[in-house]
Coordinates of C-alpha atoms and ligand atoms in Angstrom, one line a residue:
M249 CA -9.6 -5.0 13.3
H250 CA -7.1 -5.9 10.2
P251 CA -4.7 -8.3 11.8
T252 CA -1.6 -6.8 11.5
S253 CA 2.3 -7.3 11.6
S254 CA 3.2 -6.1 15.4
A255 CA 0.1 -8.0 16.5
V256 CA 0.3 -11.4 15.5
S257 CA 3.8 -12.2 13.6
T258 CA 6.6 -13.6 15.0
P259 CA 8.9 -14.4 12.3
K260 CA 9.0 -18.2 11.3
S261 CA 10.7 -19.8 8.0
W262 CA 9.4 -19.7 5.1
D263 CA 10.2 -21.6 1.0
I264 CA 7.9 -21.2 -1.5
F265 CA 7.8 -22.8 -4.1
C266 CA 6.8 -20.7 -8.3
R267 CA 6.7 -22.7 -11.1
V268 CA 6.5 -20.2 -13.9
I269 CA 3.8 -21.9 -16.4
D270 CA 5.0 -18.2 -19.2
N271 CA 4.2 -14.9 -19.3
Y272 CA 5.0 -13.3 -15.6
G273 CA 1.7 -13.4 -13.1
D274 CA 3.3 -16.1 -11.5
I275 CA 6.8 -15.0 -10.3
G276 CA 5.0 -11.4 -10.7
V277 CA 2.5 -12.8 -7.1
C278 CA 5.1 -14.9 -5.4
W279 CA 8.1 -11.9 -5.9
R280 CA 5.3 -9.0 -4.3
L281 CA 4.3 -11.8 -1.3
A282 CA 7.9 -13.2 -0.8
R283 CA 9.3 -9.0 -0.8
Q284 CA 6.3 -8.2 1.7
L285 CA 6.7 -11.4 4.3
A286 CA 10.5 -10.9 4.5
S287 CA 10.2 -6.5 5.0
E288 CA 7.1 -6.3 6.6
H289 CA 6.1 -9.0 9.0
N290 CA 9.9 -10.1 9.7
Q291 CA 9.9 -13.7 8.3
Q292 CA 12.9 -16.0 7.2
V293 CA 11.5 -16.6 2.7
R294 CA 13.1 -18.9 0.7
L295 CA 11.1 -18.2 -3.1
W296 CA 12.2 -21.5 -4.9
V297 CA 11.9 -21.0 -8.6
D298 CA 12.0 -22.5 -11.3
D299 CA 13.0 -20.2 -14.6
L300 CA 14.8 -17.6 -13.2
N301 CA 15.1 -15.6 -16.7
A302 CA 11.7 -14.7 -16.0
L303 CA 11.7 -13.1 -12.5
V304 CA 14.8 -11.2 -13.8
R305 CA 12.4 -10.4 -16.5
I306 CA 10.1 -8.1 -13.5
W307 CA 13.5 -7.5 -11.2
P308 CA 16.9 -7.2 -13.5
D309 CA 19.3 -6.8 -9.8
A310 CA 18.6 -10.8 -10.1
Q311 CA 21.0 -13.2 -11.3
L312 CA 20.2 -16.5 -13.2
A313 CA 22.0 -18.1 -10.2
D314 CA 21.3 -20.9 -8.1
Q315 CA 20.8 -19.1 -5.0
Q316 CA 20.9 -15.0 -4.2
E317 CA 19.7 -12.9 -2.0
L318 CA 17.3 -10.4 -3.2
A319 CA 15.6 -7.7 -1.0
G320 CA 16.0 -9.6 2.1
V321 CA 15.1 -12.6 0.3
D322 CA 16.8 -15.3 0.3
V323 CA 15.7 -16.7 -3.8
R324 CA 16.9 -20.3 -5.2
H325 CA 16.5 -21.8 -7.9
W326 CA 14.1 -24.7 -7.6
P327 CA 16.2 -27.8 -9.5
D328 CA 15.1 -30.3 -11.3
A329 CA 17.3 -33.0 -9.1
F330 CA 16.1 -31.0 -5.7
P331 CA 18.0 -31.2 -3.0
T332 CA 18.2 -33.2 -0.3
D333 CA 20.1 -31.2 3.3
I334 CA 18.1 -28.2 2.4
G335 CA 15.6 -28.7 6.1
I336 CA 12.6 -28.1 5.7
A337 CA 10.7 -25.0 6.3
Q338 CA 7.7 -24.2 9.6
V339 CA 5.6 -22.5 6.4
V340 CA 5.6 -24.0 2.4
I341 CA 3.5 -22.5 0.1
E342 CA 3.0 -24.0 -3.0
A343 CA 2.2 -21.3 -4.8
F344 CA -1.0 -21.8 -7.9
A345 CA -0.9 -26.1 -7.0
C346 CA 3.1 -26.2 -8.5
D347 CA 3.2 -29.3 -6.9
I348 CA 6.4 -29.1 -4.5
P349 CA 9.0 -31.7 -4.7
D350 CA 8.8 -34.8 -4.3
I351 CA 12.1 -35.4 -1.9
Y352 CA 10.8 -31.6 -0.1
L353 CA 7.4 -33.5 1.4
Q354 CA 8.7 -37.1 2.5
Q355 CA 10.9 -34.5 5.0
M356 CA 7.8 -33.0 6.2
A357 CA 6.1 -36.3 6.0
E358 CA 9.2 -37.1 8.2
Q359 CA 8.3 -34.1 9.9
K360 CA 5.5 -34.8 10.8
K361 CA 5.9 -38.5 12.4
N362 CA 8.3 -36.0 15.4
G363 CA 5.0 -34.5 15.8
Q364 CA 6.3 -30.7 14.0
A365 CA 5.0 -30.8 11.0
P366 CA 5.6 -27.9 8.7
L367 CA 1.6 -26.1 7.9
W368 CA 1.2 -26.2 3.7
I369 CA -0.4 -24.2 1.6
N370 CA -1.6 -24.1 -1.7
L371 CA -1.8 -20.3 -3.1
E372 CA -5.0 -20.4 -6.1
Y373 CA -5.4 -17.9 -8.5
L374 CA -8.0 -15.4 -8.5
S375 CA -11.2 -14.8 -9.2
A376 CA -13.7 -13.4 -7.7
E377 CA -16.5 -16.3 -8.6
P378 CA -18.5 -17.0 -5.8
W379 CA -17.9 -20.3 -4.3
V380 CA -14.3 -19.0 -3.5
E381 CA -15.1 -17.5 -0.2
D382 CA -16.0 -21.0 0.3
C383 CA -13.4 -23.6 -0.6
H384 CA -11.5 -20.3 0.6
S385 CA -9.0 -22.5 4.7
M386 CA -10.8 -25.6 3.1
V387 CA -8.1 -28.5 4.3
S388 CA -7.1 -31.3 2.9
V389 CA -5.8 -34.7 3.3
H390 CA -2.2 -35.8 2.0
P391 CA -3.6 -39.4 1.4
G392 CA 0.4 -41.0 0.6
T393 CA 1.2 -39.0 4.1
G394 CA -1.7 -37.8 6.4
L395 CA 0.0 -34.6 5.9
R396 CA -2.9 -31.6 6.2
K397 CA -2.7 -28.4 3.2
T398 CA -4.3 -25.6 3.2
F399 CA -5.8 -23.8 0.1
F400 CA -5.2 -20.1 0.0
F401 CA -8.5 -17.8 -2.1
P402 CA -6.9 -14.8 -3.1
G403 CA -9.9 -12.8 -3.3
F404 CA -11.6 -9.7 -3.3
T405 CA -14.6 -9.5 0.1
P406 CA -13.6 -10.3 3.9
R407 CA -14.4 -14.0 3.5
T408 CA -10.9 -14.7 1.3
G409 CA -7.7 -14.6 1.7
G410 CA -7.6 -10.7 0.5
L411 CA -5.2 -8.7 -2.5
L412 CA -1.5 -8.4 -1.3
R413 CA -0.4 -4.8 -1.4
E414 CA 1.8 -3.6 0.7
Q415 CA 1.8 -0.9 4.5
D416 CA 2.8 1.9 2.2
I417 CA 1.4 2.0 -0.4
A418 CA -1.4 4.8 0.1
E419 CA 2.4 6.8 1.5
R420 CA 4.2 6.0 -2.4
Q421 CA 1.3 7.6 -3.7
H422 CA 0.9 9.9 -1.8
E423 CA 4.6 11.1 -2.6
F424 CA 4.0 9.9 -6.4
D425 CA 6.3 12.8 -8.5
R426 CA 4.6 12.4 -12.3
T427 CA 5.8 14.9 -13.8
F428 CA 9.8 12.8 -13.0
F429 CA 8.7 9.3 -13.4
L430 CA 7.3 9.9 -17.1
N431 CA 10.4 11.9 -17.6
S432 CA 12.3 8.7 -16.3
L433 CA 11.2 7.9 -19.0
G434 CA 12.3 10.1 -21.7
I435 CA 8.4 10.7 -21.6
T436 CA 6.8 14.0 -21.7
A437 CA 3.5 13.9 -21.4
E438 CA 1.0 16.7 -24.1
H439 CA -1.0 19.0 -21.7
G440 CA -4.7 17.9 -21.7
A441 CA -4.1 14.6 -23.5
L442 CA -5.0 11.4 -21.7
L443 CA -2.4 8.8 -20.8
I444 CA -3.1 5.5 -20.7
S445 CA -0.9 2.9 -20.6
L446 CA -1.6 -0.5 -22.4
F447 CA -0.4 -3.9 -21.3
A448 CA -2.1 -7.0 -22.8
Y449 CA -1.8 -9.9 -24.7
E450 CA -2.0 -10.4 -28.1
N451 CA -5.5 -8.7 -29.7
T452 CA -6.5 -7.8 -33.0
A453 CA -8.5 -5.2 -31.3
V454 CA -6.3 -2.6 -31.2
A455 CA -7.4 -1.7 -34.4
S456 CA -9.9 -0.1 -33.4
L457 CA -9.1 1.1 -30.3
F458 CA -6.1 2.8 -32.1
D459 CA -8.9 3.8 -34.7
V460 CA -10.9 6.2 -31.8
W461 CA -8.9 7.6 -30.8
A462 CA -6.5 8.7 -33.3
S463 CA -9.9 10.6 -34.0
S464 CA -10.7 11.8 -30.7
N465 CA -11.1 14.9 -29.3
R466 CA -9.2 14.3 -26.6
P467 CA -4.9 13.9 -26.8
I468 CA -4.4 10.2 -26.0
H469 CA -1.2 9.7 -25.2
C470 CA -0.7 5.8 -24.6
L471 CA 2.7 4.8 -23.2
I472 CA 3.4 0.4 -24.5
P473 CA 5.8 -1.2 -22.4
Q474 CA 6.6 -4.1 -24.7
G475 CA 5.4 -7.2 -24.3
K476 CA 2.7 -9.4 -26.3
V477 CA 0.5 -7.3 -27.2
L478 CA 3.2 -5.5 -30.1
T479 CA 2.1 -7.8 -32.5
S480 CA -1.2 -7.0 -32.5
I481 CA -0.6 -3.3 -32.6
N482 CA 2.6 -3.5 -35.3
Q483 CA -0.3 -5.3 -37.1
Y484 CA -1.4 -2.3 -37.7
L485 CA 1.1 0.1 -37.9
P486 CA 2.2 0.9 -40.6
E487 CA 6.4 -0.2 -39.8
P488 CA 6.6 -1.9 -36.6
L489 CA 7.3 -0.5 -33.2
A490 CA 10.4 -0.6 -31.4
S491 CA 10.7 0.0 -27.9
G492 CA 12.4 4.2 -27.8
Q493 CA 10.4 4.2 -30.7
G494 CA 6.7 6.7 -31.6
Y495 CA 4.3 6.7 -33.8
T496 CA 1.3 9.6 -34.3
R497 CA -1.8 10.0 -36.7
G498 CA -4.7 12.3 -35.6
N499 CA -4.8 13.0 -31.7
L500 CA -2.7 9.4 -31.0
R501 CA 0.5 9.5 -29.7
L502 CA 1.9 6.1 -29.3
D503 CA 5.2 5.5 -27.4
A504 CA 6.9 1.8 -26.5
I505 CA 8.9 2.3 -23.9
P506 CA 11.1 -0.6 -21.9
F507 CA 9.3 -3.6 -20.1
L508 CA 9.6 -1.4 -16.5
T509 CA 10.8 -3.2 -13.5
Q510 CA 7.7 -3.6 -10.8
T511 CA 8.0 -0.9 -8.8
Q512 CA 8.4 1.1 -12.2
Y513 CA 5.4 -0.7 -13.8
D514 CA 3.3 0.4 -10.1
E515 CA 4.2 3.8 -10.8
L516 CA 3.8 3.4 -14.4
L517 CA -0.2 2.2 -13.4
W518 CA -0.1 5.6 -11.0
A519 CA 1.4 8.1 -13.7
C520 CA -1.7 7.2 -16.8
D521 CA -5.0 8.1 -16.6
I522 CA -6.0 4.9 -18.2
N523 CA -5.0 1.6 -17.7
F524 CA -5.5 -1.4 -19.8
V525 CA -3.6 -4.6 -17.7
R526 CA -3.8 -8.5 -17.9
G527 CA -3.2 -12.1 -16.2
E528 CA -3.9 -11.4 -12.4
D529 CA -1.3 -9.5 -10.8
S530 CA -1.2 -5.7 -12.6
F531 CA -4.4 -6.7 -12.2
V532 CA -4.8 -6.3 -9.0
R533 CA -2.6 -3.4 -9.3
A534 CA -3.9 -1.2 -11.2
Q535 CA -7.0 -1.6 -8.4
W536 CA -4.5 -0.3 -6.2
A537 CA -4.2 2.8 -8.5
G538 CA -7.4 3.9 -8.1
K539 CA -7.9 4.9 -12.0
P540 CA -9.9 3.6 -15.0
F541 CA -8.1 0.4 -15.8
V542 CA -9.6 -2.2 -18.7
W543 CA -8.4 -5.8 -17.8
H544 CA -7.9 -8.4 -20.2
I545 CA -8.2 -11.5 -18.8
Y546 CA -5.8 -14.4 -19.3
P547 CA -7.9 -16.6 -21.2
Q548 CA -9.2 -20.3 -20.4
E549 CA -10.9 -23.6 -22.1
E550 CA -14.0 -23.5 -23.2
N551 CA -13.7 -19.4 -22.8
A552 CA -14.4 -20.4 -18.1
H553 CA -11.8 -17.5 -17.9
I554 CA -15.4 -14.9 -19.4
T555 CA -17.4 -16.5 -16.3
K556 CA -14.4 -15.8 -13.8
L557 CA -14.7 -11.7 -16.1
D558 CA -18.5 -11.3 -15.5
A559 CA -18.3 -12.9 -11.7
F560 CA -16.1 -9.3 -10.8
L561 CA -18.0 -7.6 -13.5
D562 CA -20.6 -8.0 -11.3
R563 CA -19.0 -6.9 -8.2
F564 CA -17.1 -4.2 -9.2
L565 CA -20.4 -2.0 -10.8
S566 CA -23.1 -3.7 -7.9
Q567 CA -23.9 -0.3 -6.9
Q568 CA -23.4 1.8 -10.4
D569 CA -26.2 3.0 -12.3
Q570 CA -27.5 0.8 -15.7
Q571 CA -25.6 3.0 -18.3
L572 CA -21.7 3.0 -16.1
T573 CA -22.5 -0.6 -15.3
A574 CA -23.0 -1.4 -19.4
N575 CA -20.7 1.0 -20.8
V576 CA -18.3 -0.7 -18.9
S577 CA -19.0 -4.3 -19.1
D578 CA -19.2 -3.8 -23.2
L579 CA -16.0 -2.1 -23.6
W580 CA -13.9 -4.9 -21.5
H581 CA -16.3 -8.2 -23.3
N582 CA -15.1 -6.3 -26.8
W583 CA -12.1 -6.1 -25.7
N584 CA -11.6 -9.4 -24.5
Q585 CA -13.0 -11.1 -27.7
Q586 CA -11.1 -8.6 -29.8
H587 CA -14.6 -7.3 -31.3
D588 CA -14.9 -3.7 -32.4
V589 CA -14.4 -1.1 -29.5
A590 CA -15.1 2.2 -30.5
G591 CA -18.6 2.2 -29.6
A592 CA -18.0 1.1 -26.2
W593 CA -14.9 3.2 -25.8
S594 CA -16.9 6.1 -27.3
Q595 CA -19.4 5.7 -24.5
L596 CA -17.2 5.7 -21.5
M597 CA -16.0 8.8 -22.7
E598 CA -19.1 10.2 -22.5
Q599 CA -19.8 8.9 -18.3
L600 CA -14.8 9.3 -17.5
P601 CA -15.5 11.4 -14.5
Q602 CA -18.7 8.8 -13.5
W603 CA -15.9 5.7 -14.1
Q604 CA -13.3 7.6 -12.0
A605 CA -15.3 8.4 -9.1
L606 CA -16.0 4.4 -9.4
S607 CA -11.9 3.4 -9.8
H608 CA -11.5 5.4 -7.0
D609 CA -13.9 3.8 -3.8
W610 CA -13.7 0.7 -5.5
K611 CA -10.3 0.5 -4.4
K612 CA -11.5 3.2 -1.2
H613 CA -13.5 -0.2 -0.5
L614 CA -11.0 -2.7 -0.8
R615 CA -7.9 -1.3 1.2
S616 CA -10.7 -1.9 4.2
Q617 CA -10.4 -5.8 4.0
A618 CA -6.8 -7.3 5.5
D619 CA -3.8 -7.4 3.3
L620 CA -3.0 -11.2 2.0
A621 CA 0.2 -11.3 3.4
S622 CA -1.5 -10.4 6.7
Q623 CA -4.3 -12.3 6.6
L624 CA -1.4 -15.4 5.8
I625 CA 0.8 -14.3 9.0
V626 CA -2.4 -14.9 10.7
L627 CA -2.5 -18.3 9.6
S628 CA 0.4 -19.6 10.1
S629 CA 0.2 -18.3 13.8
G630 CA -2.3 -20.7 14.8
G631 CA -5.1 -18.1 13.0
G632 CA -7.6 -17.7 10.2
G633 CA -9.8 -20.8 11.1
Q634 CA -9.4 -23.5 8.4
K635 CA -12.3 -25.3 7.6
S636 CA -12.2 -29.6 7.0
T637 CA -12.6 -31.6 3.9
T638 CA -11.3 -34.3 2.9
E639 CA -12.1 -33.3 -1.0
K640 CA -10.0 -31.2 -2.5
P641 CA -11.6 -28.1 -3.8
Q642 CA -12.6 -27.2 -7.2
T643 CA -10.4 -24.2 -8.6
T644 CA -10.5 -22.5 -12.4
V645 CA -7.3 -21.8 -14.5
Ligands
TRH179 O1 2.3 -11.5 -17.0 P1 0.2 -11.8 -17.3 O2 0.1 -12.5 -18.3 O3 0.4 -13.8 -16.4 C1 0.5 -14.5 -15.7 C2 0.7 -16.0 -16.2 O4 0.3 -16.2 -17.7 C3 0.1 -16.7 -15.8 O5 1.0 -18.1 -15.9 C4 -1.6 -17.3 -15.3 O6 -1.9 -18.3 -14.4 C5 -2.0 -15.1 -14.4 O7 -1.6 -14.5 -15.6 C6 -3.3 -15.0 -14.6 O8 -0.3 -11.2 -16.6 P2 -0.1 -10.9 -14.5 O9 -0.3 -11.0 -13.3 O10 -0.3 -8.7 -14.6 O11 1.6 -10.4 -14.6 C7 2.6 -9.7 -14.9 C8 3.8 -9.1 -14.0 O12 4.9 -8.0 -14.9 C9 3.4 -8.2 -13.0 O13 3.5 -8.9 -12.0 C10 3.3 -6.4 -13.4 C11 5.0 -7.4 -14.2 N1 5.8 -6.1 -15.1 C12 7.0 -5.6 -14.8 O14 8.3 -5.7 -14.0 N2 7.2 -4.3 -15.9 C13 5.8 -3.9 -16.3 O15 6.6 -3.4 -17.5 C14 5.0 -4.8 -16.7 C15 4.1 -4.6 -17.9 C16 4.6 -6.3 -16.5

């Protein structure tokens, strides 16, 4: 049985610390988690963000302010000189090993001396690699203070921390009005066209992708929120494409759309037939959309990201026939390595119904696992079975 909020959650105070390294994934994950803990689990959440511009981008109601109340979350700017008088929370989440402020750590140590150490959790990056199961819930002892830190790994199996998933997502998807949503973006989907969203890093493979789309039998309508991939797209086009502008060649229609709010972006994924996603958060959201998706993984040194890509593909494709496995893998690898994707795309289009069934079944499979916020609630209530170690577990990114 899944942990549920009603079964285990008594309101606690939480501090979530988020450093924006680049792009929107760090804040994207932390903001979803903060909102969920507050709205679904009735927790008192304070979110510390060092760069509020990133939050404003995905949640335009946010202000560049030291303190604000947003969606039930107390959002704070994380300043270089961290305040000494704010009081520490019962649960402290250090997102992606961002190192909480020294002053705050000292206060945690003081609390420990009083027998009231907070629960200190490091929320790790998502990976499908097998070692994640062993490292999830490991505890290390901080050398200076003796405080215990639990390493919490999101993941795709019941022996991990799971994935962020709202409790009402299926209901919202069911009630979703695709035409109304697309019209609100000024888009009318052409009847019979394949509607595709494109969110990616710079990627020169767009040239081969657009060539094959332009000559495809079925019309292709591609929606591109503002972002890095437009740099590569603009090299391909005769004129740079600004937000609100379109371009047509053969059977391909491109529309550049504004950067959406996080909620609208989810809806874009639901509205489209196929989604190109990247990083961590949009990658997870594409899986909840249950539609075929292509992942542009966050590039790392020494191709460490390709190992992660393969680890996910191994899980995702483990029950599939050889042909579909080869076609999905080829398209994803070529896309990530910025090679020609035309052949792989055409092959996969021959198997579109199977690709759709795979994405639908994968979502169903993932839904049978406990979601990340609920698992954190269990941990905060003394459950979750931490594993002892004195070493910091191996991590990537
Ligand atoms: O932006 P990303 O590439 O983020 C990250 C960061 O680079 C991070 O440092 C790295 O560690 C991580 O990837 C792996 O991709 P991601 O994770 O998909 O985050 C994008 C967020 O932006 C996500 O929450 C969805 C949101 N978004 C919008 O709100 N509106 C939009 O129009 C789009 C396209 C995305």
